[in-house]
Tab-separated table of C-alpha atoms in Angstrom:
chain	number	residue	atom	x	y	z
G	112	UNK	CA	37.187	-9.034	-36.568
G	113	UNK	CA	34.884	-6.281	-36.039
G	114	UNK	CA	31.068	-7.796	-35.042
G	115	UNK	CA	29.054	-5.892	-37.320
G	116	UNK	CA	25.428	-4.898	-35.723
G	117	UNK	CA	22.272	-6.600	-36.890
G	118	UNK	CA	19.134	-5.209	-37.789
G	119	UNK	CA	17.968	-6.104	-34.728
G	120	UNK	CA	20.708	-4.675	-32.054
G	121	UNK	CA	21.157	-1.733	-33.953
G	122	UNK	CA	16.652	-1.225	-32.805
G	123	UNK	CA	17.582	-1.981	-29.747
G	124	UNK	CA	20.664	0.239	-29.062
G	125	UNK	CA	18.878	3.213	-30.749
G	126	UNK	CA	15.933	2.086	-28.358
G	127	UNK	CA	17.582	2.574	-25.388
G	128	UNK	CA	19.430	6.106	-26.418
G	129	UNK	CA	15.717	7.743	-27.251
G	130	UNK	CA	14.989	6.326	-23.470
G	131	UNK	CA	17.778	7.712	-22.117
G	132	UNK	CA	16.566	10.819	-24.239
G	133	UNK	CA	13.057	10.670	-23.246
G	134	UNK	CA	14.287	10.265	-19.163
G	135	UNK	CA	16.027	13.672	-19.643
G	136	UNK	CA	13.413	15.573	-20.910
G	137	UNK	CA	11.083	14.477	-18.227
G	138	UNK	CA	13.515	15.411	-15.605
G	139	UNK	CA	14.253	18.797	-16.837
G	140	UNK	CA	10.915	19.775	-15.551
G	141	UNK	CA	10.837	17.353	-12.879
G	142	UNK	CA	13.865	17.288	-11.208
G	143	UNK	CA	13.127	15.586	-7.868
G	144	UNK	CA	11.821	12.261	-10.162
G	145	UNK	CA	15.522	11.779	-10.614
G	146	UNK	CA	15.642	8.529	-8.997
G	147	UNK	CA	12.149	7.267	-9.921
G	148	UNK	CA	12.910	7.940	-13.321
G	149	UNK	CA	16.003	5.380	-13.469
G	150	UNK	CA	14.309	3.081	-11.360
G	151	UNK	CA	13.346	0.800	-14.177
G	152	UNK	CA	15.714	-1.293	-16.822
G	153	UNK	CA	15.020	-0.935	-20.356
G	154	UNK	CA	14.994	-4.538	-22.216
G	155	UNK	CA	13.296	-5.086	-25.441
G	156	UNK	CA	10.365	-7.313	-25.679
G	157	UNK	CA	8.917	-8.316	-28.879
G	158	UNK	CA	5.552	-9.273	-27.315
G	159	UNK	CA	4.393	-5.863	-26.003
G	160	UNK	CA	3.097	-2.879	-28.324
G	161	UNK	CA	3.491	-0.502	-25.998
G	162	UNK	CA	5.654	0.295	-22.734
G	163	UNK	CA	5.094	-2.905	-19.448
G	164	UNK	CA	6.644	-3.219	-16.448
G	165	UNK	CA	6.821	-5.341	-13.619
G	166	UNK	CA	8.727	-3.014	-11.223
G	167	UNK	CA	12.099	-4.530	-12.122
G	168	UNK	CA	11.645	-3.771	-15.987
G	169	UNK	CA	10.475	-1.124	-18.327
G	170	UNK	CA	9.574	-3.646	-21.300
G	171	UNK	CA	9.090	-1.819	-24.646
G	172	UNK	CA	8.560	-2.490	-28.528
G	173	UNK	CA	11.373	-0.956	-30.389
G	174	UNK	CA	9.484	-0.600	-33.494
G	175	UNK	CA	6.766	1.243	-31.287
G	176	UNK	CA	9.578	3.385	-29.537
G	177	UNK	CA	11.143	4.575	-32.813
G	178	UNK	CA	7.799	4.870	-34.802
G	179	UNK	CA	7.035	7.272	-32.018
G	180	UNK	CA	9.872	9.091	-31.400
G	181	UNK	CA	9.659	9.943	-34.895
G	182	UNK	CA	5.958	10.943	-35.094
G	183	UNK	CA	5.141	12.432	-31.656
G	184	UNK	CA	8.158	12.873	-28.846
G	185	UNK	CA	6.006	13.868	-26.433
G	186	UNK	CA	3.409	10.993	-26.159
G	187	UNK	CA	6.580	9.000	-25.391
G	188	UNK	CA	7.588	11.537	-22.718
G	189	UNK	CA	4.345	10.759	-21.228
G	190	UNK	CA	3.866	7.070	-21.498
G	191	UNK	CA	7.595	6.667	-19.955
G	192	UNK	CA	6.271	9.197	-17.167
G	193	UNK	CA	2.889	6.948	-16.909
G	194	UNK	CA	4.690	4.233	-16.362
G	195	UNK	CA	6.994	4.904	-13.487
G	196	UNK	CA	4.196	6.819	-11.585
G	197	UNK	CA	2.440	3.500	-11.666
G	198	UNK	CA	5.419	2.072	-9.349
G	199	UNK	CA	5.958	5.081	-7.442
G	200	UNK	CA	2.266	4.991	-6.368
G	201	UNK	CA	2.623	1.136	-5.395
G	202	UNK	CA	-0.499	0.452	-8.049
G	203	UNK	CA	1.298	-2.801	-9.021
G	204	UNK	CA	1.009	-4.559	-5.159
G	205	UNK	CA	-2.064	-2.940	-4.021
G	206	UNK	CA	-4.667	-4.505	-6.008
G	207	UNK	CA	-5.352	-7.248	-4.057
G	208	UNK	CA	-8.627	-9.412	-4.962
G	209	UNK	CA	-10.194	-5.999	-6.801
G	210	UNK	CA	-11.827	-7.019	-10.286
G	211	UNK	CA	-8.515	-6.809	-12.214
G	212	UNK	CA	-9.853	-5.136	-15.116
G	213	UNK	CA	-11.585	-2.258	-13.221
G	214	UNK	CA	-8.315	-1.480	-11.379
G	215	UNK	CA	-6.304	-1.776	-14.029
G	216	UNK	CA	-8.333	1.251	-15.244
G	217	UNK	CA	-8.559	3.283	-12.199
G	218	UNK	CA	-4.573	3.434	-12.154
G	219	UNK	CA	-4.613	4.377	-15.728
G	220	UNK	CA	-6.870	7.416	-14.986
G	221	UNK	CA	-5.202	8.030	-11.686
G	222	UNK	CA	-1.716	8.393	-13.051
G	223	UNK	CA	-3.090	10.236	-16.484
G	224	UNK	CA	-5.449	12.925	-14.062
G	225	UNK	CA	-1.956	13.752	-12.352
G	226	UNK	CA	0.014	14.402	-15.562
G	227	UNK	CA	-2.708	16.091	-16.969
G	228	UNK	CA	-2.674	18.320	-13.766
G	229	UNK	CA	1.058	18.656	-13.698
G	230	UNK	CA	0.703	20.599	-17.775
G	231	UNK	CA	4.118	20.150	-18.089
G	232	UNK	CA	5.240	21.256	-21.573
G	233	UNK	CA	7.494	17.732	-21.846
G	234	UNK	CA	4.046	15.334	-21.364
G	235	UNK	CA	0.998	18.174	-22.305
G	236	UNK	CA	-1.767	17.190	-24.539
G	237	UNK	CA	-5.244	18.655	-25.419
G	238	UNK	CA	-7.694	17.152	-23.023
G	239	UNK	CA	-10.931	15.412	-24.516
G	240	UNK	CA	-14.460	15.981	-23.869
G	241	UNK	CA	-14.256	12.653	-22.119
G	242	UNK	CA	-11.068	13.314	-19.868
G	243	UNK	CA	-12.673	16.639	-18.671
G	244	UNK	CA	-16.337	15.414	-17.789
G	245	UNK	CA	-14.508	12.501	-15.821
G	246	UNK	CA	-11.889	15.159	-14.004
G	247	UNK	CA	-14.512	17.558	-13.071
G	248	UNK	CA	-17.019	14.581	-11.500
G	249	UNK	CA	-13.830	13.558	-9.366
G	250	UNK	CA	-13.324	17.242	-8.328
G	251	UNK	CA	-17.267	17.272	-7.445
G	252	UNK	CA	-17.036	14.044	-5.197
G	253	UNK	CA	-14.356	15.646	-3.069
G	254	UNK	CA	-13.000	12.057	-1.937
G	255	UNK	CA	-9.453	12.708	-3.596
G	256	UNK	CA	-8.445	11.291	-6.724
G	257	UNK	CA	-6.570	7.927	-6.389
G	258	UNK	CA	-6.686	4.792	-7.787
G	259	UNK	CA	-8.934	2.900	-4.772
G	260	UNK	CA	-11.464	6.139	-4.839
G	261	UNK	CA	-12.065	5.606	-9.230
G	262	UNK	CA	-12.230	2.152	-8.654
G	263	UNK	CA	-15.314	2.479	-6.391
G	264	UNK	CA	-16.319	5.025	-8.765
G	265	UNK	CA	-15.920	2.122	-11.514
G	266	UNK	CA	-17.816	-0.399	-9.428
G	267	UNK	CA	-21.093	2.136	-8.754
G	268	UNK	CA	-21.306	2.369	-12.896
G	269	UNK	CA	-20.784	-1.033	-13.887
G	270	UNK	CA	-24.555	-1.430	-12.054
G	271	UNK	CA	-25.699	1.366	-13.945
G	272	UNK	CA	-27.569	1.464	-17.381
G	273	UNK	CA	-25.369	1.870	-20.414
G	274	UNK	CA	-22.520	1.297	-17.260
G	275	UNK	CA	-20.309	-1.117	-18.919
G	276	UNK	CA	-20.174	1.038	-22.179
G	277	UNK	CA	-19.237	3.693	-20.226
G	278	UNK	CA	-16.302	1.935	-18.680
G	279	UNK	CA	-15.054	0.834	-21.991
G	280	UNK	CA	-15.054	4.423	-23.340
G	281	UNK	CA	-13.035	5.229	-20.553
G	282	UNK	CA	-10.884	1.952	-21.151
G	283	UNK	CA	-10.080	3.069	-24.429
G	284	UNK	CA	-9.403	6.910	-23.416
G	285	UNK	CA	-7.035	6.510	-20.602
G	286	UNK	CA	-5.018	3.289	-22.183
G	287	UNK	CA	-1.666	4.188	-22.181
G	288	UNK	CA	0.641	1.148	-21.211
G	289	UNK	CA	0.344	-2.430	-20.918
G	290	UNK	CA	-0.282	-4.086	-17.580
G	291	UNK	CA	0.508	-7.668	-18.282
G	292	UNK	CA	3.142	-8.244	-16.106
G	293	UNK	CA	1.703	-6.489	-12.499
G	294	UNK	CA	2.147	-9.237	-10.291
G	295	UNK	CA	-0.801	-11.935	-9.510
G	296	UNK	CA	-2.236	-13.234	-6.472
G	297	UNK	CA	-1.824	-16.877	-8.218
G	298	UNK	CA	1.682	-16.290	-9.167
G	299	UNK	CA	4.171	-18.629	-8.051
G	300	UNK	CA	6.566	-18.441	-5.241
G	301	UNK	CA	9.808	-17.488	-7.418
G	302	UNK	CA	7.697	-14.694	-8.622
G	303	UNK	CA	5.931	-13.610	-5.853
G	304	UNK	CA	9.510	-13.003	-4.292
G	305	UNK	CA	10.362	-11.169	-7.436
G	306	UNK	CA	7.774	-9.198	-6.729
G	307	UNK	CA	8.619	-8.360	-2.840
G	308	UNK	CA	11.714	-7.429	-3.938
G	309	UNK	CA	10.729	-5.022	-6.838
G	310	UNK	CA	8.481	-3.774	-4.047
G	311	UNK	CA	10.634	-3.221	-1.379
G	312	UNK	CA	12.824	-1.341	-4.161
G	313	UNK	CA	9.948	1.352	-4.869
G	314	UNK	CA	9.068	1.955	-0.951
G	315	UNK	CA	12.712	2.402	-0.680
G	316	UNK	CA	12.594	4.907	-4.430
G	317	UNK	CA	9.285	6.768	-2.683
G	318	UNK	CA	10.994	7.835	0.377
G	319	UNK	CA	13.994	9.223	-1.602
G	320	UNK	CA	11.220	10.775	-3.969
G	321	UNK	CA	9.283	12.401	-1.163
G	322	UNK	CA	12.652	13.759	0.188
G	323	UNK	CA	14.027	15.245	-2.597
G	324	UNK	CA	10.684	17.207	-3.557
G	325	UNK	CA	10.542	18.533	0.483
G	326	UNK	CA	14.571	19.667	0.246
G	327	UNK	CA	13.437	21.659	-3.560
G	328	UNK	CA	10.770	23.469	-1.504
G	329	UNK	CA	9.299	25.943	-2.977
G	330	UNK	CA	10.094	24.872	-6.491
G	331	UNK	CA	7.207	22.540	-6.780
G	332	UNK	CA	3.828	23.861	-8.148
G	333	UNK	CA	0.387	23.047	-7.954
G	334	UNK	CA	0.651	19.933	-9.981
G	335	UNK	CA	3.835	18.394	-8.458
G	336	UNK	CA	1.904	18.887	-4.893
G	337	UNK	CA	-1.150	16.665	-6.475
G	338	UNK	CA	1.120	14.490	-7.720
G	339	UNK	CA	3.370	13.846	-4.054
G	340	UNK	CA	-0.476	13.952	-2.550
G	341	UNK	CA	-1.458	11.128	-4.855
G	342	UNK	CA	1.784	8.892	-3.998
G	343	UNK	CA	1.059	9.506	-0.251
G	344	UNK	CA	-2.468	8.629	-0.155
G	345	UNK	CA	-1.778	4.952	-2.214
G	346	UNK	CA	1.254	4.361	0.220
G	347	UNK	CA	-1.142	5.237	3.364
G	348	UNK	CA	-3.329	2.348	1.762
G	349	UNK	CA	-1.159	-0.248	2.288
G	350	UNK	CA	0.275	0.658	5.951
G	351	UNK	CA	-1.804	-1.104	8.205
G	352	UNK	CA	0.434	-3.705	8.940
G	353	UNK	CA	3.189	-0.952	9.719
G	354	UNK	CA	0.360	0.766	11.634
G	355	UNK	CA	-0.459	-2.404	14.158
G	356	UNK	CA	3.698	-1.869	14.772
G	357	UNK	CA	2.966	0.817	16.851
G	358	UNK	CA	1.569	-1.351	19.168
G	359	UNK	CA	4.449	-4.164	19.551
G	360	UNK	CA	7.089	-3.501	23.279
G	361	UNK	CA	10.210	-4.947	23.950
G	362	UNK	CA	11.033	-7.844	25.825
G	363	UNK	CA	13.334	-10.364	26.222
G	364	UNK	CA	11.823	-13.565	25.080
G	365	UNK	CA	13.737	-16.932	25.337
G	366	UNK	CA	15.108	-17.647	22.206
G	367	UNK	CA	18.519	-18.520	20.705
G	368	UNK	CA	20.433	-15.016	19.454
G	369	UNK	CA	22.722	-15.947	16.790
G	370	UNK	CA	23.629	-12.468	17.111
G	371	UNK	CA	25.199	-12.145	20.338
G	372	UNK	CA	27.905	-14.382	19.706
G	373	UNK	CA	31.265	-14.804	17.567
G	374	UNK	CA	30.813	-18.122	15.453
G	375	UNK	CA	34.840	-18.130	14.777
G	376	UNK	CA	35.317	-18.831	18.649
G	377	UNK	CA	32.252	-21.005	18.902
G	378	UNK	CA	33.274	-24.016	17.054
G	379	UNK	CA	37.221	-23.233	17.802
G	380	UNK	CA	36.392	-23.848	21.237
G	381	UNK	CA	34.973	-27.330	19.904
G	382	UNK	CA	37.337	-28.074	17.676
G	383	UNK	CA	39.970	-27.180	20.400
G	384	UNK	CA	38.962	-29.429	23.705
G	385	UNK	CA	36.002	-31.392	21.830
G	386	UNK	CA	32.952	-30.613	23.264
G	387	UNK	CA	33.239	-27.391	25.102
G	388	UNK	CA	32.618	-23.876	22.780
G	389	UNK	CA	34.360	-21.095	24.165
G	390	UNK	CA	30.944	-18.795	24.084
G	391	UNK	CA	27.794	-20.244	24.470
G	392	UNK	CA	24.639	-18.582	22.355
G	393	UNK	CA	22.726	-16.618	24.473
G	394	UNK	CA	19.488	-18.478	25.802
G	395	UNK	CA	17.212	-15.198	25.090
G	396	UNK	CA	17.051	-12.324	23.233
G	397	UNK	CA	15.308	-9.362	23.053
G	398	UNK	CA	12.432	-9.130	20.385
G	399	UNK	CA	9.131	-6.244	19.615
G	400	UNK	CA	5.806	-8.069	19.547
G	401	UNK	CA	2.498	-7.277	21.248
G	402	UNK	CA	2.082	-8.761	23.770
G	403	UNK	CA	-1.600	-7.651	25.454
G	404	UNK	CA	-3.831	-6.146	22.669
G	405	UNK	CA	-7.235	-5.073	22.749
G	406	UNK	CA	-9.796	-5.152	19.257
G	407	UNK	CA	-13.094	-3.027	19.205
G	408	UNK	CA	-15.984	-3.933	16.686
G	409	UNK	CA	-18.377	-0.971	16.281
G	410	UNK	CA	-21.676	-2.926	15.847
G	411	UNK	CA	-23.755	-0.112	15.152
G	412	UNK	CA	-26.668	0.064	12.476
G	413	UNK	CA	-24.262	2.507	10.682
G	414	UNK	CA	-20.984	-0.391	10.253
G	415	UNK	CA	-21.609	-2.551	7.401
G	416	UNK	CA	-20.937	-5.938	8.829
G	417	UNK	CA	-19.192	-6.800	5.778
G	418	UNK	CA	-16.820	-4.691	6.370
G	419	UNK	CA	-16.373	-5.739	9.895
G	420	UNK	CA	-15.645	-8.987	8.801
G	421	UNK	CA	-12.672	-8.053	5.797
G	422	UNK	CA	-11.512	-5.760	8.577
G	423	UNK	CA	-11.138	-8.983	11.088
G	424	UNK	CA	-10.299	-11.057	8.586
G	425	UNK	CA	-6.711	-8.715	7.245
G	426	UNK	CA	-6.324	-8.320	11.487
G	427	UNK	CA	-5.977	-11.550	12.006
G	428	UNK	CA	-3.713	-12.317	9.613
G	429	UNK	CA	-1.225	-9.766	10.125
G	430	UNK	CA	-1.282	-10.724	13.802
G	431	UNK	CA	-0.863	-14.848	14.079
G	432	UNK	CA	2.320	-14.241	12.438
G	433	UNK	CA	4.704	-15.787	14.289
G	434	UNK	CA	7.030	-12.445	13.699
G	435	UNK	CA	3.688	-10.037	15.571
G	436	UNK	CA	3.198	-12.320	19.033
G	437	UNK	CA	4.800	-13.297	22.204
G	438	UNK	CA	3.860	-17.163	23.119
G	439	UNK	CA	1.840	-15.722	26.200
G	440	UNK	CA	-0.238	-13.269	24.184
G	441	UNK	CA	-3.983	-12.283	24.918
G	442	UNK	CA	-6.067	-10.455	22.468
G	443	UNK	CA	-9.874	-9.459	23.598
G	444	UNK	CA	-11.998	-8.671	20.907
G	445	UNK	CA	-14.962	-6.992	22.181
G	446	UNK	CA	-18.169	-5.647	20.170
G	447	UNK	CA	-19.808	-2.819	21.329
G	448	UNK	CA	-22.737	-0.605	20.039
G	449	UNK	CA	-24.102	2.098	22.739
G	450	UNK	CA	-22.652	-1.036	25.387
G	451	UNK	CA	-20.573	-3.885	25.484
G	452	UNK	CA	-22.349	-6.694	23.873
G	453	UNK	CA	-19.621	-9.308	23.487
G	454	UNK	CA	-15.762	-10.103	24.463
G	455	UNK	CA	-13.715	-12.748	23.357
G	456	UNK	CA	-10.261	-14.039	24.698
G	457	UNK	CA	-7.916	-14.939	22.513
G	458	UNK	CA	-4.865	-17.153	23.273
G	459	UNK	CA	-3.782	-19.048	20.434
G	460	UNK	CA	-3.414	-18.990	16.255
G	461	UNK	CA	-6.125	-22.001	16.537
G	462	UNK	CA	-8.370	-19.838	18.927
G	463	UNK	CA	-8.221	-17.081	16.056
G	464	UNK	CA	-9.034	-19.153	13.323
G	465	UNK	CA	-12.057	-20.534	15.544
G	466	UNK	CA	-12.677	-16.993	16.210
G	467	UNK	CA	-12.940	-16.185	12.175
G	468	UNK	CA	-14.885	-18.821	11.128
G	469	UNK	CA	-17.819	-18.689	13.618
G	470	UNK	CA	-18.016	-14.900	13.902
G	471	UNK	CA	-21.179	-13.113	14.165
G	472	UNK	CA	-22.077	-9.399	14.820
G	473	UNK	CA	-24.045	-8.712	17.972
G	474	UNK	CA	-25.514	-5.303	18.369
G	475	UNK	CA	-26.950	-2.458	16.246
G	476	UNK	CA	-27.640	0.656	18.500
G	477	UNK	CA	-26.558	3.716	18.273
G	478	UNK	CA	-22.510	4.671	19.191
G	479	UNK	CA	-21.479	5.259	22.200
G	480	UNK	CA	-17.620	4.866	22.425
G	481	UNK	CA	-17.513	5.341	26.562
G	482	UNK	CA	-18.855	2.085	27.809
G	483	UNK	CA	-15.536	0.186	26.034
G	484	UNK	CA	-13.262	1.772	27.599
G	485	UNK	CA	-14.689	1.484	30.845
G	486	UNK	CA	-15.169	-2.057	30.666
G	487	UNK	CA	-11.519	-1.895	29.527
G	488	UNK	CA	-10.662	-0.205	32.822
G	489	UNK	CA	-12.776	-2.985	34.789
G	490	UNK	CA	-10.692	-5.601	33.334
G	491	UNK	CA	-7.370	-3.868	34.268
G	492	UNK	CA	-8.613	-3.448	37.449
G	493	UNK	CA	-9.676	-6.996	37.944
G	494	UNK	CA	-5.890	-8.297	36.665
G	495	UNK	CA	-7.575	-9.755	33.431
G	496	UNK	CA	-5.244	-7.098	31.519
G	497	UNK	CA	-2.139	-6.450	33.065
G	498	UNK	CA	-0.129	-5.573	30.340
G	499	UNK	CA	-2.044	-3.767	27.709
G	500	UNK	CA	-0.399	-2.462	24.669
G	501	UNK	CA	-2.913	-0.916	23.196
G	502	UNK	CA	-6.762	-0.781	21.450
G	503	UNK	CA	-8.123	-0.904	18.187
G	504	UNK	CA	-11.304	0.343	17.913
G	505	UNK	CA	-12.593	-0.195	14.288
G	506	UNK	CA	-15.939	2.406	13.392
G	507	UNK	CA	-17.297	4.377	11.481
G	508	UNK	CA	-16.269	7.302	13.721
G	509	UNK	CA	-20.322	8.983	14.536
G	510	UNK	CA	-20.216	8.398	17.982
G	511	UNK	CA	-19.328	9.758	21.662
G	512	UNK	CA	-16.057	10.026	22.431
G	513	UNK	CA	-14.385	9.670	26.253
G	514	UNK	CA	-12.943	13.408	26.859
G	515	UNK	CA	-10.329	11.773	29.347
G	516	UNK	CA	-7.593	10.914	27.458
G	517	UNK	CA	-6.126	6.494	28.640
G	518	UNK	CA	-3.074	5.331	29.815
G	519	UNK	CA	-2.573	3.060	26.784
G	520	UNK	CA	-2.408	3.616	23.404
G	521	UNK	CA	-5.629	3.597	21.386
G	522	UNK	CA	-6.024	4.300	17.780
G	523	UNK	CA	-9.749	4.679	15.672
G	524	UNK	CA	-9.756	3.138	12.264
G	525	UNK	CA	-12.831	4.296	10.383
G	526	UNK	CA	-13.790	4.805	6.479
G	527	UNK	CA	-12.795	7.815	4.405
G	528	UNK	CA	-16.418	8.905	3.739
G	529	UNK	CA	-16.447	9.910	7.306
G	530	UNK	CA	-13.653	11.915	7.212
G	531	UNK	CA	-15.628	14.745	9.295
G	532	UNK	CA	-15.346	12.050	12.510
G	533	UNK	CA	-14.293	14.340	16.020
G	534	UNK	CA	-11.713	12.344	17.346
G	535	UNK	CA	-10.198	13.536	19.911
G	536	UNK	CA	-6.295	14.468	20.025
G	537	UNK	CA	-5.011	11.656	22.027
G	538	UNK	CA	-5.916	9.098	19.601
G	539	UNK	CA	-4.012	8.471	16.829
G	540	UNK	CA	-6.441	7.175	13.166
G	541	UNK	CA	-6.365	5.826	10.599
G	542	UNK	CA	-8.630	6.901	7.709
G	543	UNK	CA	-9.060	3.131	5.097
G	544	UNK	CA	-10.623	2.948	2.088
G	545	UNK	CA	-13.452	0.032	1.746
G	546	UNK	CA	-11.436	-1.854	-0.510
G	547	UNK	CA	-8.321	-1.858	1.858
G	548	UNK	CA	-8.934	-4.770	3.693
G	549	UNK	CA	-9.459	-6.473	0.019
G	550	UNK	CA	-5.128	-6.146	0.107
G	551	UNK	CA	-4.209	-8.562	2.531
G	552	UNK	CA	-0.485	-10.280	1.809
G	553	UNK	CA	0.400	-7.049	-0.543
């Protein structure tokens, strides 16, 4: 017997075919989205009035999708669009311990700034007095326009007179989709690895994005350049445990290497004459960790020690890993202003979390970035660093730079409202937002 549809299924199935709709009309004007755009599975949810997602799934309201598609097409062109640009700019993972409210809203005007930009004829809409005052003050502050730079912006105006009324204006204006299910730091472990996963799923969707928009070339206009801008500059925010990579060498440590031997003959060997395998497991193998590392704390009157002590903090925690360390490991964590005014060896995960909790800043001169690296040298010289992989110097980049370029690698972390810094070609940088070191575990 035929199963005839109910009420219900028949929503849902017509649902999904004005989604599958909506998807095409987006990517006839935005053909390198192809992938981003199917990255998320429809499934109805009777709980949301608008579009959610949690990376995995685009969650809508049927009766909300057809009342739409009926009344205005293009609004649900736009919150479909809104939606998966939240994922592809990683706004879901990287909010760390912000205010959750406040960043909720910065990635709503984020996202809405770059389809408005974009003025495709699929998504367009007349822009508000509101939406233009707010686009033209992000133009003025010359920072960029992402979600980390609004929320700052957020944060300055909630101290302000007549601040939180102005936040809730802009709540209201730039509302688009529901955010209930972005992961939370107090999430359990079954979703938290839900999460990862989703995660892993839209750095892997990003790269794919980025490569199809470079192979199309010259087909992409002003607003798809803001738009690949915008993804880059969120993904950059969250690399700086890929960044302290960089820094890891190859050695052979002694560890069993499942990998280097065939199971099968292993325990036929055993099973064969009792107690002698056939191959034994390796007794090392050969693994990329850091093995010498050097951390710089610019203590000058300029570094907000608050700062210095997130940065440590999201440093520290990325390195005692077990994954990021050889057993022998040393770090020295020196703080210098216009000299060297303190250096700390580091051995051990419990000699780090010592480190942490009775941490104090010494210094506030001017910057001088020469005396650290030749104290650096003195300690090479002396044997007290005989295999350096590299330094860290953490600043807020106004300073004097060495003009001789080390034999090590050495890298400058500093803030992006000093992105004017002179630092010199042999050092590789990293520009972080204040609010970076607020992501740590994301």
């Amino acid at each position: 017997m035929e199963h005839v549809k109910t009420q219900t299924e028949w929503e849902v199935e017509m649902s999904e075919k004005i989604l599958d709709y909506t998807r095409n009309e987006i990517y006839l004007e935005l053909r390198f989205l192809d992938i981003a755009l199917s990255g998320l599975k429809p499934k109805a949810d009777a709980s949301v009035q608008t579009f959610a997602t949690d990376g995995t799934w685009l969650c809508f309201s049927t009766e909300q999708v057809l009342r739409v598609f009926r009344q205005n097409a293009f609004f649900l062109n736009r919150v479909y669009l809104h939606t998966v640009l939240h994922c592809l700019f990683f706004h879901l993972w990287i909010g760390g311990n912000r205010d959750r409210r406040l960043w909720h809203i910065a990635c709503d005007i984020a996202v809405e700034y770059v389809i408005d930009r974009m003025d495709k004829k699929c998504t367009r809409r007349i822009l508000s007095f509101l939406r233009r005052e707010l686009y033209e003050q992000l133009r003025e502050k010359k920072e960029g326009v992402s979600a980390a730079v609004i929320y700052r912006m957020l944060r300055e105006l909630e101290s302000e007179e007549n601040g939180r009324e102005q936040i809730a204006a802009l709540e209201q204006e730039f509302y688009t989709d529901d955010h209930r299910y972005w992961p939370k730091q107090q999430d359990g472990n079954v979703k938290q690895e839900a999460a990862a996963a989703s995660q892993k799923k839209w750095n892997k969707i990003a790269r794919q994005t980025r490569m199809e928009q470079q192979r199309r070339g010259d087909e992409t206009k002003e607003g798809e350049e803001l738009l690949s801008a915008q993804f880059a500059a969120e993904r950059s925010r969250r690399s700086y445990r890929d960044f302290l990579k960089r820094f890891a060498v190859r050695r052979e440590e002694l560890r069993s290497d499942p990998d280097e031997f065939d199971l099968n003959y292993y325990t036929y060997g055993l099973k064969l004459y009792g107690n002698m395998p056939l191959i034994e497991p390796l007794e090392s193998r050969e693994t990329k960790k850091i093995r010498e590392f050097v951390i710089v704390i610019d203590t000058s009157y300029s570094t907000s020690s608050g700062l210095v002590e997130q940065f440590l903090r999201e440093t520290v925690d990325i390195l005692k890993q077990s994954d990021s360390f050889f057993t022998d490991s040393v770090i020295r964590v020196l703080q210098c202003d216009n000299a060297v005014r303190s250096d700390v060896r580091i051995t051990g995960e419990r000699e780090l979390e010592h480190f942490l909790t009775e941490f104090q800043l010494i210094g506030g001169g001017g910057t001088d970035f020469r005396p650290t690296f030749a104290y650096v040298n003195e300690l090479r010289e002396r044997g007290e660093l005989l295999n350096l992989n590299g330094l860290l110097y953490f600043t807020d980049g106004k300073g004097i730079y060495p003009k001789k370029r080390p034999d090590y690698q050495t890298a400058f972390l500093f803030l992006e409202a000093y992105e004017d810094a002179a630092v010199p070609p042999w050092a590789m940088q990293l520009r972080l937002e204040p609010e970076e070191f607020e992501v740590a575990g994301n």
